[in-house]
mmCIF file of C-alpha atoms in Angstrom:
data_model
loop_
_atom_site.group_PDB
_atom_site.id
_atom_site.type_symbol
_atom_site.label_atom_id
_atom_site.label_comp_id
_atom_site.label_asym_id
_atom_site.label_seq_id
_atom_site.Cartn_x
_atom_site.Cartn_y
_atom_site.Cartn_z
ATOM 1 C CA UNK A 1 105.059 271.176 50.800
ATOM 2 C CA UNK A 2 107.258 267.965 50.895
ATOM 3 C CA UNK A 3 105.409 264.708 51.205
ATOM 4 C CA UNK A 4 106.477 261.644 51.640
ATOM 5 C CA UNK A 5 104.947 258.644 50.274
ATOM 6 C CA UNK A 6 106.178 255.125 51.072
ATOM 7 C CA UNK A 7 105.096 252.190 48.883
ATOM 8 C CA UNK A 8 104.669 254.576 45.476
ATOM 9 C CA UNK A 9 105.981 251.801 43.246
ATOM 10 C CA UNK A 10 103.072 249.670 44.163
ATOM 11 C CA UNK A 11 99.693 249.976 42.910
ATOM 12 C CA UNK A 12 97.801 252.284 45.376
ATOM 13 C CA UNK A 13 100.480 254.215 45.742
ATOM 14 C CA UNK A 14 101.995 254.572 42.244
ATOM 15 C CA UNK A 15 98.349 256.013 41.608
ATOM 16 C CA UNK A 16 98.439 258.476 44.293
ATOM 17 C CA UNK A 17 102.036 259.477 43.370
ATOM 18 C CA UNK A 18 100.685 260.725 39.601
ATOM 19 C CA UNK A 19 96.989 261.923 41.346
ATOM 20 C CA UNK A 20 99.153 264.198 43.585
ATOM 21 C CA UNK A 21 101.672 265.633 40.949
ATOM 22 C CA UNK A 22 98.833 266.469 39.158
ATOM 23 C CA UNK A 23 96.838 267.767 41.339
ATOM 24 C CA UNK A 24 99.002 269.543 43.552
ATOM 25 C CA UNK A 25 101.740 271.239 41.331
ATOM 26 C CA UNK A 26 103.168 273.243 44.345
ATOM 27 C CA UNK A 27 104.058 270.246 46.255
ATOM 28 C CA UNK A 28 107.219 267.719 46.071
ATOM 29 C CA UNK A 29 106.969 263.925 46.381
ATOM 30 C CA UNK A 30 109.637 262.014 47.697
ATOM 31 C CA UNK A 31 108.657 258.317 46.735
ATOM 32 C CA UNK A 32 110.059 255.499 49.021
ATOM 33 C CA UNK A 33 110.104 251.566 47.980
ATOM 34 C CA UNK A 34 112.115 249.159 48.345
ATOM 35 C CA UNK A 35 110.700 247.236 44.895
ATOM 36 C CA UNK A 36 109.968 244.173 46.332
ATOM 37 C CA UNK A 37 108.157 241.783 44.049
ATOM 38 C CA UNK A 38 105.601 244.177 43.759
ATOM 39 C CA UNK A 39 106.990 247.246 42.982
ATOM 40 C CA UNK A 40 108.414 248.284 39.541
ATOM 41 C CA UNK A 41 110.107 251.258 38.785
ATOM 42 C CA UNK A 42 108.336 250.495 35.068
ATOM 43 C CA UNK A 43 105.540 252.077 36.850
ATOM 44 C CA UNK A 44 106.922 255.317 37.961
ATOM 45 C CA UNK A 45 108.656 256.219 34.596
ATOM 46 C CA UNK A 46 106.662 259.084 33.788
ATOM 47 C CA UNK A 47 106.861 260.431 37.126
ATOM 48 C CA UNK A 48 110.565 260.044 36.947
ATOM 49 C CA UNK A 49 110.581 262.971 34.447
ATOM 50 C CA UNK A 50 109.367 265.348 36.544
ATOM 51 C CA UNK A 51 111.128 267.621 38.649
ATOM 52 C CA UNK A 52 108.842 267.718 41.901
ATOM 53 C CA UNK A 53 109.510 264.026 42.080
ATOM 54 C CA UNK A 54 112.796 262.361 43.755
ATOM 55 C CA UNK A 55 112.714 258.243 44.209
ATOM 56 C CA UNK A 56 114.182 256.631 46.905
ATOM 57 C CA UNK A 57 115.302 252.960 47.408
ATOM 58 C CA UNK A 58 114.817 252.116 50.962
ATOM 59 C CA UNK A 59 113.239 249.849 53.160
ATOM 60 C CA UNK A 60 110.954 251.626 55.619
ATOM 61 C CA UNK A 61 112.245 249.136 58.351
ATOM 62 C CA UNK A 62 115.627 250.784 57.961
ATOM 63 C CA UNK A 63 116.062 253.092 60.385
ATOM 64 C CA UNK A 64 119.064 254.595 59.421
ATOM 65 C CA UNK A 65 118.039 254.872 56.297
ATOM 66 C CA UNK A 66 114.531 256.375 56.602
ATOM 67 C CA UNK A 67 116.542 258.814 59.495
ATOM 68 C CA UNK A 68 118.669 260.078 56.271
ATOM 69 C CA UNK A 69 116.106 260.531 54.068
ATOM 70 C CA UNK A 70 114.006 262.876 56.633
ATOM 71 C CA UNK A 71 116.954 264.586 57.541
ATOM 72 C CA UNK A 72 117.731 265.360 53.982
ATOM 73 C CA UNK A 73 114.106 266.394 52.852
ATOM 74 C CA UNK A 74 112.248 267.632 56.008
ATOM 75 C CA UNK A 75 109.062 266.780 54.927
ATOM 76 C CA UNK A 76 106.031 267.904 56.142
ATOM 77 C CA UNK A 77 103.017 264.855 55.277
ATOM 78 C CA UNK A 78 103.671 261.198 55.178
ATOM 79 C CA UNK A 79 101.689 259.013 52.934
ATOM 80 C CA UNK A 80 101.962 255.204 54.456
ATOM 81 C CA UNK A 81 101.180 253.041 51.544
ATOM 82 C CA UNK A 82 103.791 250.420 51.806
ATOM 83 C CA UNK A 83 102.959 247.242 53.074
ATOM 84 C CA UNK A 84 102.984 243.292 52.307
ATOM 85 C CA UNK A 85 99.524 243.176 50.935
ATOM 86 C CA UNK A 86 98.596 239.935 49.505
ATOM 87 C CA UNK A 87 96.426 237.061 52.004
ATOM 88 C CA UNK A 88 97.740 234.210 50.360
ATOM 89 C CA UNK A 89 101.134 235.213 50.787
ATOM 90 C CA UNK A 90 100.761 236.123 54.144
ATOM 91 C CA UNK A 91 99.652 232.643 54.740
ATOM 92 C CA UNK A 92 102.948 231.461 53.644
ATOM 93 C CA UNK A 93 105.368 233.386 55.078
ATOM 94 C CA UNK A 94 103.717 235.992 58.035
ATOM 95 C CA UNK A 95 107.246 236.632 59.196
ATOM 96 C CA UNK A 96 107.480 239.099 56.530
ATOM 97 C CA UNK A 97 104.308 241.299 57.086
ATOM 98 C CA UNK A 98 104.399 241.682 60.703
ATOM 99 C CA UNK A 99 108.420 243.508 60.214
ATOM 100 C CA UNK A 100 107.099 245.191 56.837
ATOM 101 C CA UNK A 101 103.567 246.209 58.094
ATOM 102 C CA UNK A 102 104.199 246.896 61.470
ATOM 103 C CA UNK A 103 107.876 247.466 62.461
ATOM 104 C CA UNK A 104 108.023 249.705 59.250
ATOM 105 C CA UNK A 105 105.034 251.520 60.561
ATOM 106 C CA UNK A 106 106.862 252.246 63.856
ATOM 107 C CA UNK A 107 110.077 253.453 62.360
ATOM 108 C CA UNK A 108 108.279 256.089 59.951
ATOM 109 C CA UNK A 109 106.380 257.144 63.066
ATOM 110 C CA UNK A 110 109.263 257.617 65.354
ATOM 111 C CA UNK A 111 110.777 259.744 62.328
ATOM 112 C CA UNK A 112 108.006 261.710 62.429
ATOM 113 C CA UNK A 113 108.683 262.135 65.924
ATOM 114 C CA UNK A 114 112.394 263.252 65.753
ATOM 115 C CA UNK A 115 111.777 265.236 63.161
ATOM 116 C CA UNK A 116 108.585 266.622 63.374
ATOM 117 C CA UNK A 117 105.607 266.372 60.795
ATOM 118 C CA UNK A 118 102.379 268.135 59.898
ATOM 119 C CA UNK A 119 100.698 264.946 59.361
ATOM 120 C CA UNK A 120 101.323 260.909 59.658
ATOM 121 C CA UNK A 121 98.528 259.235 57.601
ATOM 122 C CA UNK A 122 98.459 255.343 57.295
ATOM 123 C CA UNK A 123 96.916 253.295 54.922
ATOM 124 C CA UNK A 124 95.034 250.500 55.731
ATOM 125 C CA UNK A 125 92.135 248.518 55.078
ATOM 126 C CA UNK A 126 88.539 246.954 55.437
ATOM 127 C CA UNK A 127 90.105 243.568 55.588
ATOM 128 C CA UNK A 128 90.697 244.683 59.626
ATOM 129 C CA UNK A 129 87.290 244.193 60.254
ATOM 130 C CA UNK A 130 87.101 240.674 59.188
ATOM 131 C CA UNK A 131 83.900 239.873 57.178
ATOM 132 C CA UNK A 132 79.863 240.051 57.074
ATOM 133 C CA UNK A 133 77.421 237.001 56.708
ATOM 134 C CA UNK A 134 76.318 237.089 52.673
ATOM 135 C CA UNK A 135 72.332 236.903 54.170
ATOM 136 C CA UNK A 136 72.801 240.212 55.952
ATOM 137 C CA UNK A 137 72.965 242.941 52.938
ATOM 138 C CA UNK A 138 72.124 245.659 55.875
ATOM 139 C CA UNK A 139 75.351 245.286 58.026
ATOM 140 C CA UNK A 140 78.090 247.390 56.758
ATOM 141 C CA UNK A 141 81.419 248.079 58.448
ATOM 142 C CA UNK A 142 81.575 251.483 60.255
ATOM 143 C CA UNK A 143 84.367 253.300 61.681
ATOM 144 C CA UNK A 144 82.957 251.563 65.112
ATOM 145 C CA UNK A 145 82.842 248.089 63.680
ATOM 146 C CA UNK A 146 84.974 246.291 66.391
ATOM 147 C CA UNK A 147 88.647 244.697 64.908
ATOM 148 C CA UNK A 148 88.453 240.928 64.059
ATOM 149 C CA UNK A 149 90.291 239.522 61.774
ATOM 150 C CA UNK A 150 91.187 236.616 59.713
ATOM 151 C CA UNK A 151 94.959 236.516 58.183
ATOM 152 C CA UNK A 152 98.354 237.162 58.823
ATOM 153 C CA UNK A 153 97.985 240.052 56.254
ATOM 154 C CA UNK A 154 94.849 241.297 58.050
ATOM 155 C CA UNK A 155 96.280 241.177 61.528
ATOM 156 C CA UNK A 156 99.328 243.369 60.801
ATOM 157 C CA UNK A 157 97.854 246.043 59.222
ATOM 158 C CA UNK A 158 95.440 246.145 62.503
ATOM 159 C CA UNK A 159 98.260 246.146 64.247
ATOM 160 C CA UNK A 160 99.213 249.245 62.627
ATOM 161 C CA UNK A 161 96.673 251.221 62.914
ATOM 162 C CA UNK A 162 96.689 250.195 66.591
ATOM 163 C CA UNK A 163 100.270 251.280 66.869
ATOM 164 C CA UNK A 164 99.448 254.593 64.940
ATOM 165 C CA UNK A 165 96.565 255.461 67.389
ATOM 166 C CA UNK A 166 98.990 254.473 70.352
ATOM 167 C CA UNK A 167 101.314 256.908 69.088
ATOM 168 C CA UNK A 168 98.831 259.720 68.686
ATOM 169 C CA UNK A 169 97.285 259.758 72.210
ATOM 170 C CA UNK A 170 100.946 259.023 74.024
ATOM 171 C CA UNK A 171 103.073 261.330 71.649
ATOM 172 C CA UNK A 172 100.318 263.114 70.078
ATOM 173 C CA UNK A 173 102.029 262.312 66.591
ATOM 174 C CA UNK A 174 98.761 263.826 64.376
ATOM 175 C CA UNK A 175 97.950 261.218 62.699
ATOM 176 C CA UNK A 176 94.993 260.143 60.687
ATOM 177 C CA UNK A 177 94.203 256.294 59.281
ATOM 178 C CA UNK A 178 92.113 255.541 56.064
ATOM 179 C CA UNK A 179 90.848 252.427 55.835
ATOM 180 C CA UNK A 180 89.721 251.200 51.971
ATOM 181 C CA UNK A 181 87.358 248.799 50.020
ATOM 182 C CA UNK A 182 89.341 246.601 47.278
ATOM 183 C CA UNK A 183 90.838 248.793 44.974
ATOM 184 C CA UNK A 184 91.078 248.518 40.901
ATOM 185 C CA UNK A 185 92.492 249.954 38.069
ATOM 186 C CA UNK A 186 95.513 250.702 36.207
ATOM 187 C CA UNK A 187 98.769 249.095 37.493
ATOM 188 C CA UNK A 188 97.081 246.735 39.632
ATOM 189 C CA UNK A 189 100.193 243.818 40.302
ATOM 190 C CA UNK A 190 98.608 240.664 38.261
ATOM 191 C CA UNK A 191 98.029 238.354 40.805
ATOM 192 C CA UNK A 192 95.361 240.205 42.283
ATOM 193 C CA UNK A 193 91.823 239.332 41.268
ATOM 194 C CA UNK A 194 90.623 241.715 38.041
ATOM 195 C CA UNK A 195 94.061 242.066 36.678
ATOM 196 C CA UNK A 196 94.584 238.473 37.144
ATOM 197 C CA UNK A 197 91.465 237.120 35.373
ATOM 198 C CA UNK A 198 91.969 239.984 32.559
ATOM 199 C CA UNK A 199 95.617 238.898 32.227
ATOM 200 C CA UNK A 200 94.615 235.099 31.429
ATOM 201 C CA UNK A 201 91.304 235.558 29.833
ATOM 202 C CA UNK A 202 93.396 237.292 27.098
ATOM 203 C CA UNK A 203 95.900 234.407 27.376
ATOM 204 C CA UNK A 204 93.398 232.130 27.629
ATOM 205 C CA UNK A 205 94.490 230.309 30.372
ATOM 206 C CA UNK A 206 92.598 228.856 33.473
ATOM 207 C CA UNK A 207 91.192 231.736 35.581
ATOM 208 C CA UNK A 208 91.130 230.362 38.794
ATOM 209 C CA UNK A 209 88.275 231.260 41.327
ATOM 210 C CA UNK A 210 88.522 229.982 44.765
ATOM 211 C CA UNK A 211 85.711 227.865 45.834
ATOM 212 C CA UNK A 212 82.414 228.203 44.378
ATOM 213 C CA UNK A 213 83.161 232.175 43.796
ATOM 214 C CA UNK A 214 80.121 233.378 46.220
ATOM 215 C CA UNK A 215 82.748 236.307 48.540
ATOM 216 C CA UNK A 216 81.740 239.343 47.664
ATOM 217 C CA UNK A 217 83.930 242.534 47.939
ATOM 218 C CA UNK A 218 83.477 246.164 47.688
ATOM 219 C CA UNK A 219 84.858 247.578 44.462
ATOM 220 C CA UNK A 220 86.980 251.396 44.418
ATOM 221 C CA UNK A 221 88.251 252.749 41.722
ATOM 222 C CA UNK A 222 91.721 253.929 42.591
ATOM 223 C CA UNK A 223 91.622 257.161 41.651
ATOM 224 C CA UNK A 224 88.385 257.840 43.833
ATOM 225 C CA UNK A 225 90.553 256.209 46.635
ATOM 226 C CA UNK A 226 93.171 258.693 46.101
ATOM 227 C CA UNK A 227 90.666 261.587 46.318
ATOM 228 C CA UNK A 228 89.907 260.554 49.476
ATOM 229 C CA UNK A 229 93.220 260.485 51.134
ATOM 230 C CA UNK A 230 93.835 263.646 49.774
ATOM 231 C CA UNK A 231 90.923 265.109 51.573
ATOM 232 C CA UNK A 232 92.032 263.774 54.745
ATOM 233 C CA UNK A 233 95.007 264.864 54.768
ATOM 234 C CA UNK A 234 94.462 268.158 53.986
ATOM 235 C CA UNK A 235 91.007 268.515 55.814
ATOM 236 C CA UNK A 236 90.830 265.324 57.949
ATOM 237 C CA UNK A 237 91.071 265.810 61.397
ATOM 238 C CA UNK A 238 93.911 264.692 63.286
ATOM 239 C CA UNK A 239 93.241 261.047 65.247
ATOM 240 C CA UNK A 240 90.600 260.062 63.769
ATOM 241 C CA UNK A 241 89.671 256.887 61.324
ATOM 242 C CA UNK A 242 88.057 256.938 57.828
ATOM 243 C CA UNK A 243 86.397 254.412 56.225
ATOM 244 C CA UNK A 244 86.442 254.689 52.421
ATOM 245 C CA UNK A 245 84.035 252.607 50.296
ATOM 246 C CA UNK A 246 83.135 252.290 46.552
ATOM 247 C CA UNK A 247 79.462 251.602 46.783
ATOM 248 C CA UNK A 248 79.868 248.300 44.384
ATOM 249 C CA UNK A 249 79.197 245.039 46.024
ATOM 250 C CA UNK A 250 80.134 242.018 43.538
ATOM 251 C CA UNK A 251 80.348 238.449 43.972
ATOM 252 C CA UNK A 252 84.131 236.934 42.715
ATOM 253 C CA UNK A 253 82.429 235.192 40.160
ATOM 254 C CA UNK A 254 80.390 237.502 38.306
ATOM 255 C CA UNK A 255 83.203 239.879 38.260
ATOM 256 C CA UNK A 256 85.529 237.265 36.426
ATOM 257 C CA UNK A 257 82.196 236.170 34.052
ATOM 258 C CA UNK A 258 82.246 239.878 33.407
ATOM 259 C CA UNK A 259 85.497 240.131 32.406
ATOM 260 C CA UNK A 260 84.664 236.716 30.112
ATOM 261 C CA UNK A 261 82.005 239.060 28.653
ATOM 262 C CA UNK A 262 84.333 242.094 28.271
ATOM 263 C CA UNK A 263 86.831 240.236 26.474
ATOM 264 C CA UNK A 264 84.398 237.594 24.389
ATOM 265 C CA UNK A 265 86.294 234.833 26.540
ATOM 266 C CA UNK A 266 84.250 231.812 26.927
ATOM 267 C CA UNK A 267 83.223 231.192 30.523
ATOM 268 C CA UNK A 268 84.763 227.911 30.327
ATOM 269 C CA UNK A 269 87.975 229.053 30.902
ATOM 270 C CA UNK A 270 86.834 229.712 34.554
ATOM 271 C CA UNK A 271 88.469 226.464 36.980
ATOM 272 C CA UNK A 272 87.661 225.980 40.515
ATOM 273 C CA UNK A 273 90.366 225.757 42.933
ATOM 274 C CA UNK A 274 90.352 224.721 46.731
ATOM 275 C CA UNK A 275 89.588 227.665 48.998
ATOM 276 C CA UNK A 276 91.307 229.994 50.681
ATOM 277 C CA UNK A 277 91.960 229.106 54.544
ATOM 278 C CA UNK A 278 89.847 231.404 56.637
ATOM 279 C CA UNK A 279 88.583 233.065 53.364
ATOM 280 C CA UNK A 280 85.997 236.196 54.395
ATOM 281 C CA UNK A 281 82.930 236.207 53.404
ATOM 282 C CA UNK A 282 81.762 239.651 52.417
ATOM 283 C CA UNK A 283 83.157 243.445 52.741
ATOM 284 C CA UNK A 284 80.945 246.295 52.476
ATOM 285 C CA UNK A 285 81.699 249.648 54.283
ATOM 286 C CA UNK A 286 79.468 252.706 54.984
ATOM 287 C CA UNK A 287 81.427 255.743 53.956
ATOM 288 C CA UNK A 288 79.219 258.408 56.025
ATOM 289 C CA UNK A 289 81.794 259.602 58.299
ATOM 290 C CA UNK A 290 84.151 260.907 55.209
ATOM 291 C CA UNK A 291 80.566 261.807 53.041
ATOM 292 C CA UNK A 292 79.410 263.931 56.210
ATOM 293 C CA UNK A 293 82.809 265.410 57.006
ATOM 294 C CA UNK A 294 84.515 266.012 53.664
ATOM 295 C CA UNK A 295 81.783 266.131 51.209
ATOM 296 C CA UNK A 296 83.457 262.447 49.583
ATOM 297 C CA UNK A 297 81.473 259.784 47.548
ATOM 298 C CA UNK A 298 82.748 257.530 45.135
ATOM 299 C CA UNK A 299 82.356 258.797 41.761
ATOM 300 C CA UNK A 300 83.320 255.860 39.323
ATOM 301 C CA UNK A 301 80.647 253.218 38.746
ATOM 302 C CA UNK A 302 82.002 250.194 38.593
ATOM 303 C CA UNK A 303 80.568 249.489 34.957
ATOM 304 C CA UNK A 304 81.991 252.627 33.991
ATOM 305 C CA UNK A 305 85.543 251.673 36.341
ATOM 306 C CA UNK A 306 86.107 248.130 34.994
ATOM 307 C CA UNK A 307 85.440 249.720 31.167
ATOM 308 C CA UNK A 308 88.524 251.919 32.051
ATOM 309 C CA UNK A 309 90.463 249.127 33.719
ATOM 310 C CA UNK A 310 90.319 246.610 30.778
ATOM 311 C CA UNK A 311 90.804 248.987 28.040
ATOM 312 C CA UNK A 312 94.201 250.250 30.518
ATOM 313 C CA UNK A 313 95.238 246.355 30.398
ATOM 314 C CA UNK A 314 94.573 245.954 27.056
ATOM 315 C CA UNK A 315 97.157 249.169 25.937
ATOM 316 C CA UNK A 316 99.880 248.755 28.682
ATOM 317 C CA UNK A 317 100.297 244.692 27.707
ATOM 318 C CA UNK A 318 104.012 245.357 28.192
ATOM 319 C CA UNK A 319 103.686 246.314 31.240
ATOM 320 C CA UNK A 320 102.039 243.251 32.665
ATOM 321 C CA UNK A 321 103.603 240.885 30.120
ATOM 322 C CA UNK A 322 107.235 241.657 31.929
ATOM 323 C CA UNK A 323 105.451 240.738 34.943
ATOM 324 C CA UNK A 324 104.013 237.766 34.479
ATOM 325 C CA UNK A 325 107.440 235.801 34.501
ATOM 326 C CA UNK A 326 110.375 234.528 36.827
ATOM 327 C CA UNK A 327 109.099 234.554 40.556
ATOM 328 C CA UNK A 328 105.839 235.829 39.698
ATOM 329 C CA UNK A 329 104.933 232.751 37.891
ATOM 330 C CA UNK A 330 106.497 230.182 40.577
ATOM 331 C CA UNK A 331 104.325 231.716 43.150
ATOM 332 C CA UNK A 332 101.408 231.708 40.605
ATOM 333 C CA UNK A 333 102.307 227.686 40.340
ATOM 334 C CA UNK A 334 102.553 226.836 44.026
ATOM 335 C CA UNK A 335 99.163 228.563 44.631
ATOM 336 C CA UNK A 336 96.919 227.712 42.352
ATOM 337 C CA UNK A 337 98.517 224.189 41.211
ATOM 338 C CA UNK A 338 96.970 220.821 42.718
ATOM 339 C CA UNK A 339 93.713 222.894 44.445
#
């Protein structure tokens, strides 16, 4: 089988690249990214080597170029994992994630139309929900949970899965839609929350928490997350949405005063910076649907996940270290400077 899978220099997807060579030695993957600030073909180097693995450089809102690659390949499964993912930068430019998020979503899917396709799965993410109250532990978000949300990051990636459903019931494109808890582990871009605070804490520099730290988010280990897709996939059925949790609700700040802990960083390094606008308060999603359907739970505790995380950080510092320069570190500046 050929699969597709756009956005496999990132961080979800990079994962899911290696989880699926491994996993599935009879299948190719054709890997498309455009390496955007985000993507690094550092990552991919051992995939690279192997054979079953071919790398393209395209944008998924080209058209003609996404047309060639299909024509080329024929693949069977695409794997929707690229996308503009980060809130604060959506804040500051939204331009950008409503053409990557949803005008890329539409050209992959009207490939998938001309050229025909087992299965179209997209990506996407709790954040489409919007968020819970933090004095109502009981509410969870379910596949039912009505769309509300908060960002210009949030609002595209609704509008995907919108699109994608759209295109199911008036093309019947099968289709399926995952849609994840905040993901962690190895190659996790550094601005994001645990790789951020783990990159700094061993710098000792500021690790900046926005307000007083009280959000709370729904930890997955990646490689759980990847399990999942690959179940519904292969065994999902067509149309329908998942909803794939890790079980691990933790406030911001204990998971950076964790990370203090991990590292024997003093908690004083922690700073306070103005909030986020329209900053959610909680995410927590109930799981049943894929637990009942495809026999899925979490497996990685998040004591157990964040062990795994820190000690990957800690042996990959040149990874990271080549990171944490040039634009990376103006952005880092303009956000977090004066807050």
């Amino acid at each position: 089988m050929n699969i597709i899978v756009t956005g496999g220099a990132g961080f979800i997807g990079s994962n899911f690249v290696y989880y699926m060579l491994d996993r599935h030695p009879e299948d190719r993957i054709l890997c498309i990214d455009c390496l955007t600030y985000a993507g690094n073909m550092s990552t991919l180097a051992r995939a690279m080597e192997n054979p079953r693995f071919t790398f393209y450089k395209t944008n998924i809102c080209d058209r003609a170029g996404i047309y060639e690659i299909f024509e080329k390949e024929h693949p069977d499964m695409v794997v929707n994992f690229a996308a503009e993912s980060h809130v604060d930068r959506s804040i500051e430019t939204p331009e950008i994630f409503l053409q990557t998020n949803i005008l890329g979503t539409q050209v992959l899917m009207d490939a998938c139309r001309k050229y025909g396709i087992e299965r179209y799965h997209q990506v996407s993410t709790d954040e489409v929900y919007g968020d819970l109250p933090l004095d109502r532990p009981d509410l969870f978000f379910t596949e039912k949970t009505p769309i509300h949300t908060s960002s210009p990051y949030s609002a595209s990636k609704a509008s995907a899965d919108l699109l994608v459903q759209a295109y199911h019931r008036t093309y019947g494109l099968p289709v399926s839609i995952s849609r994840c808890s905040n993901n962690y582990g190895p190659y996790h871009f550094p601005e994001k929350l645990i790789p951020l605070m783990i990159a700094n804490a061993l710098n000792d520099k500021p690790l900046p928490v926005y307000g007083t730290g009280e959000n709370v988010r729904d930890w997955l280990y990646v490689e759980d997350h990847c399990k999942a897709i690959d179940l519904i996939i292969h065994k999902g059925r067509v149309g329908e949405v998942y909803n794939i949790g890790g079980h691990n609700e933790m406030k911001n700040i204990d998971i950076v005063k964790l990370i203090c802990a991990k590292l024997g960083k003093s908690e004083e390094l922690i700073t306070f910076v103005g909030d986020r606008k329209g900053h959610d308060l909680r995410y927590a999603i109930d799981p049943t649907k894929i637990h009942d359907e495809l026999g899925w739970l979490p497996e990685t505790r998040f004591a157990d996940g964040i062990d795994k995380t820190i000690e990957w950080y800690l042996s990959h510092k040149s990874w990271w270290e080549t990171i944490i320069s040039g634009e990376y570190r103006n952005y880092y500046e303009r956000m977090y400077a004066n807050r």
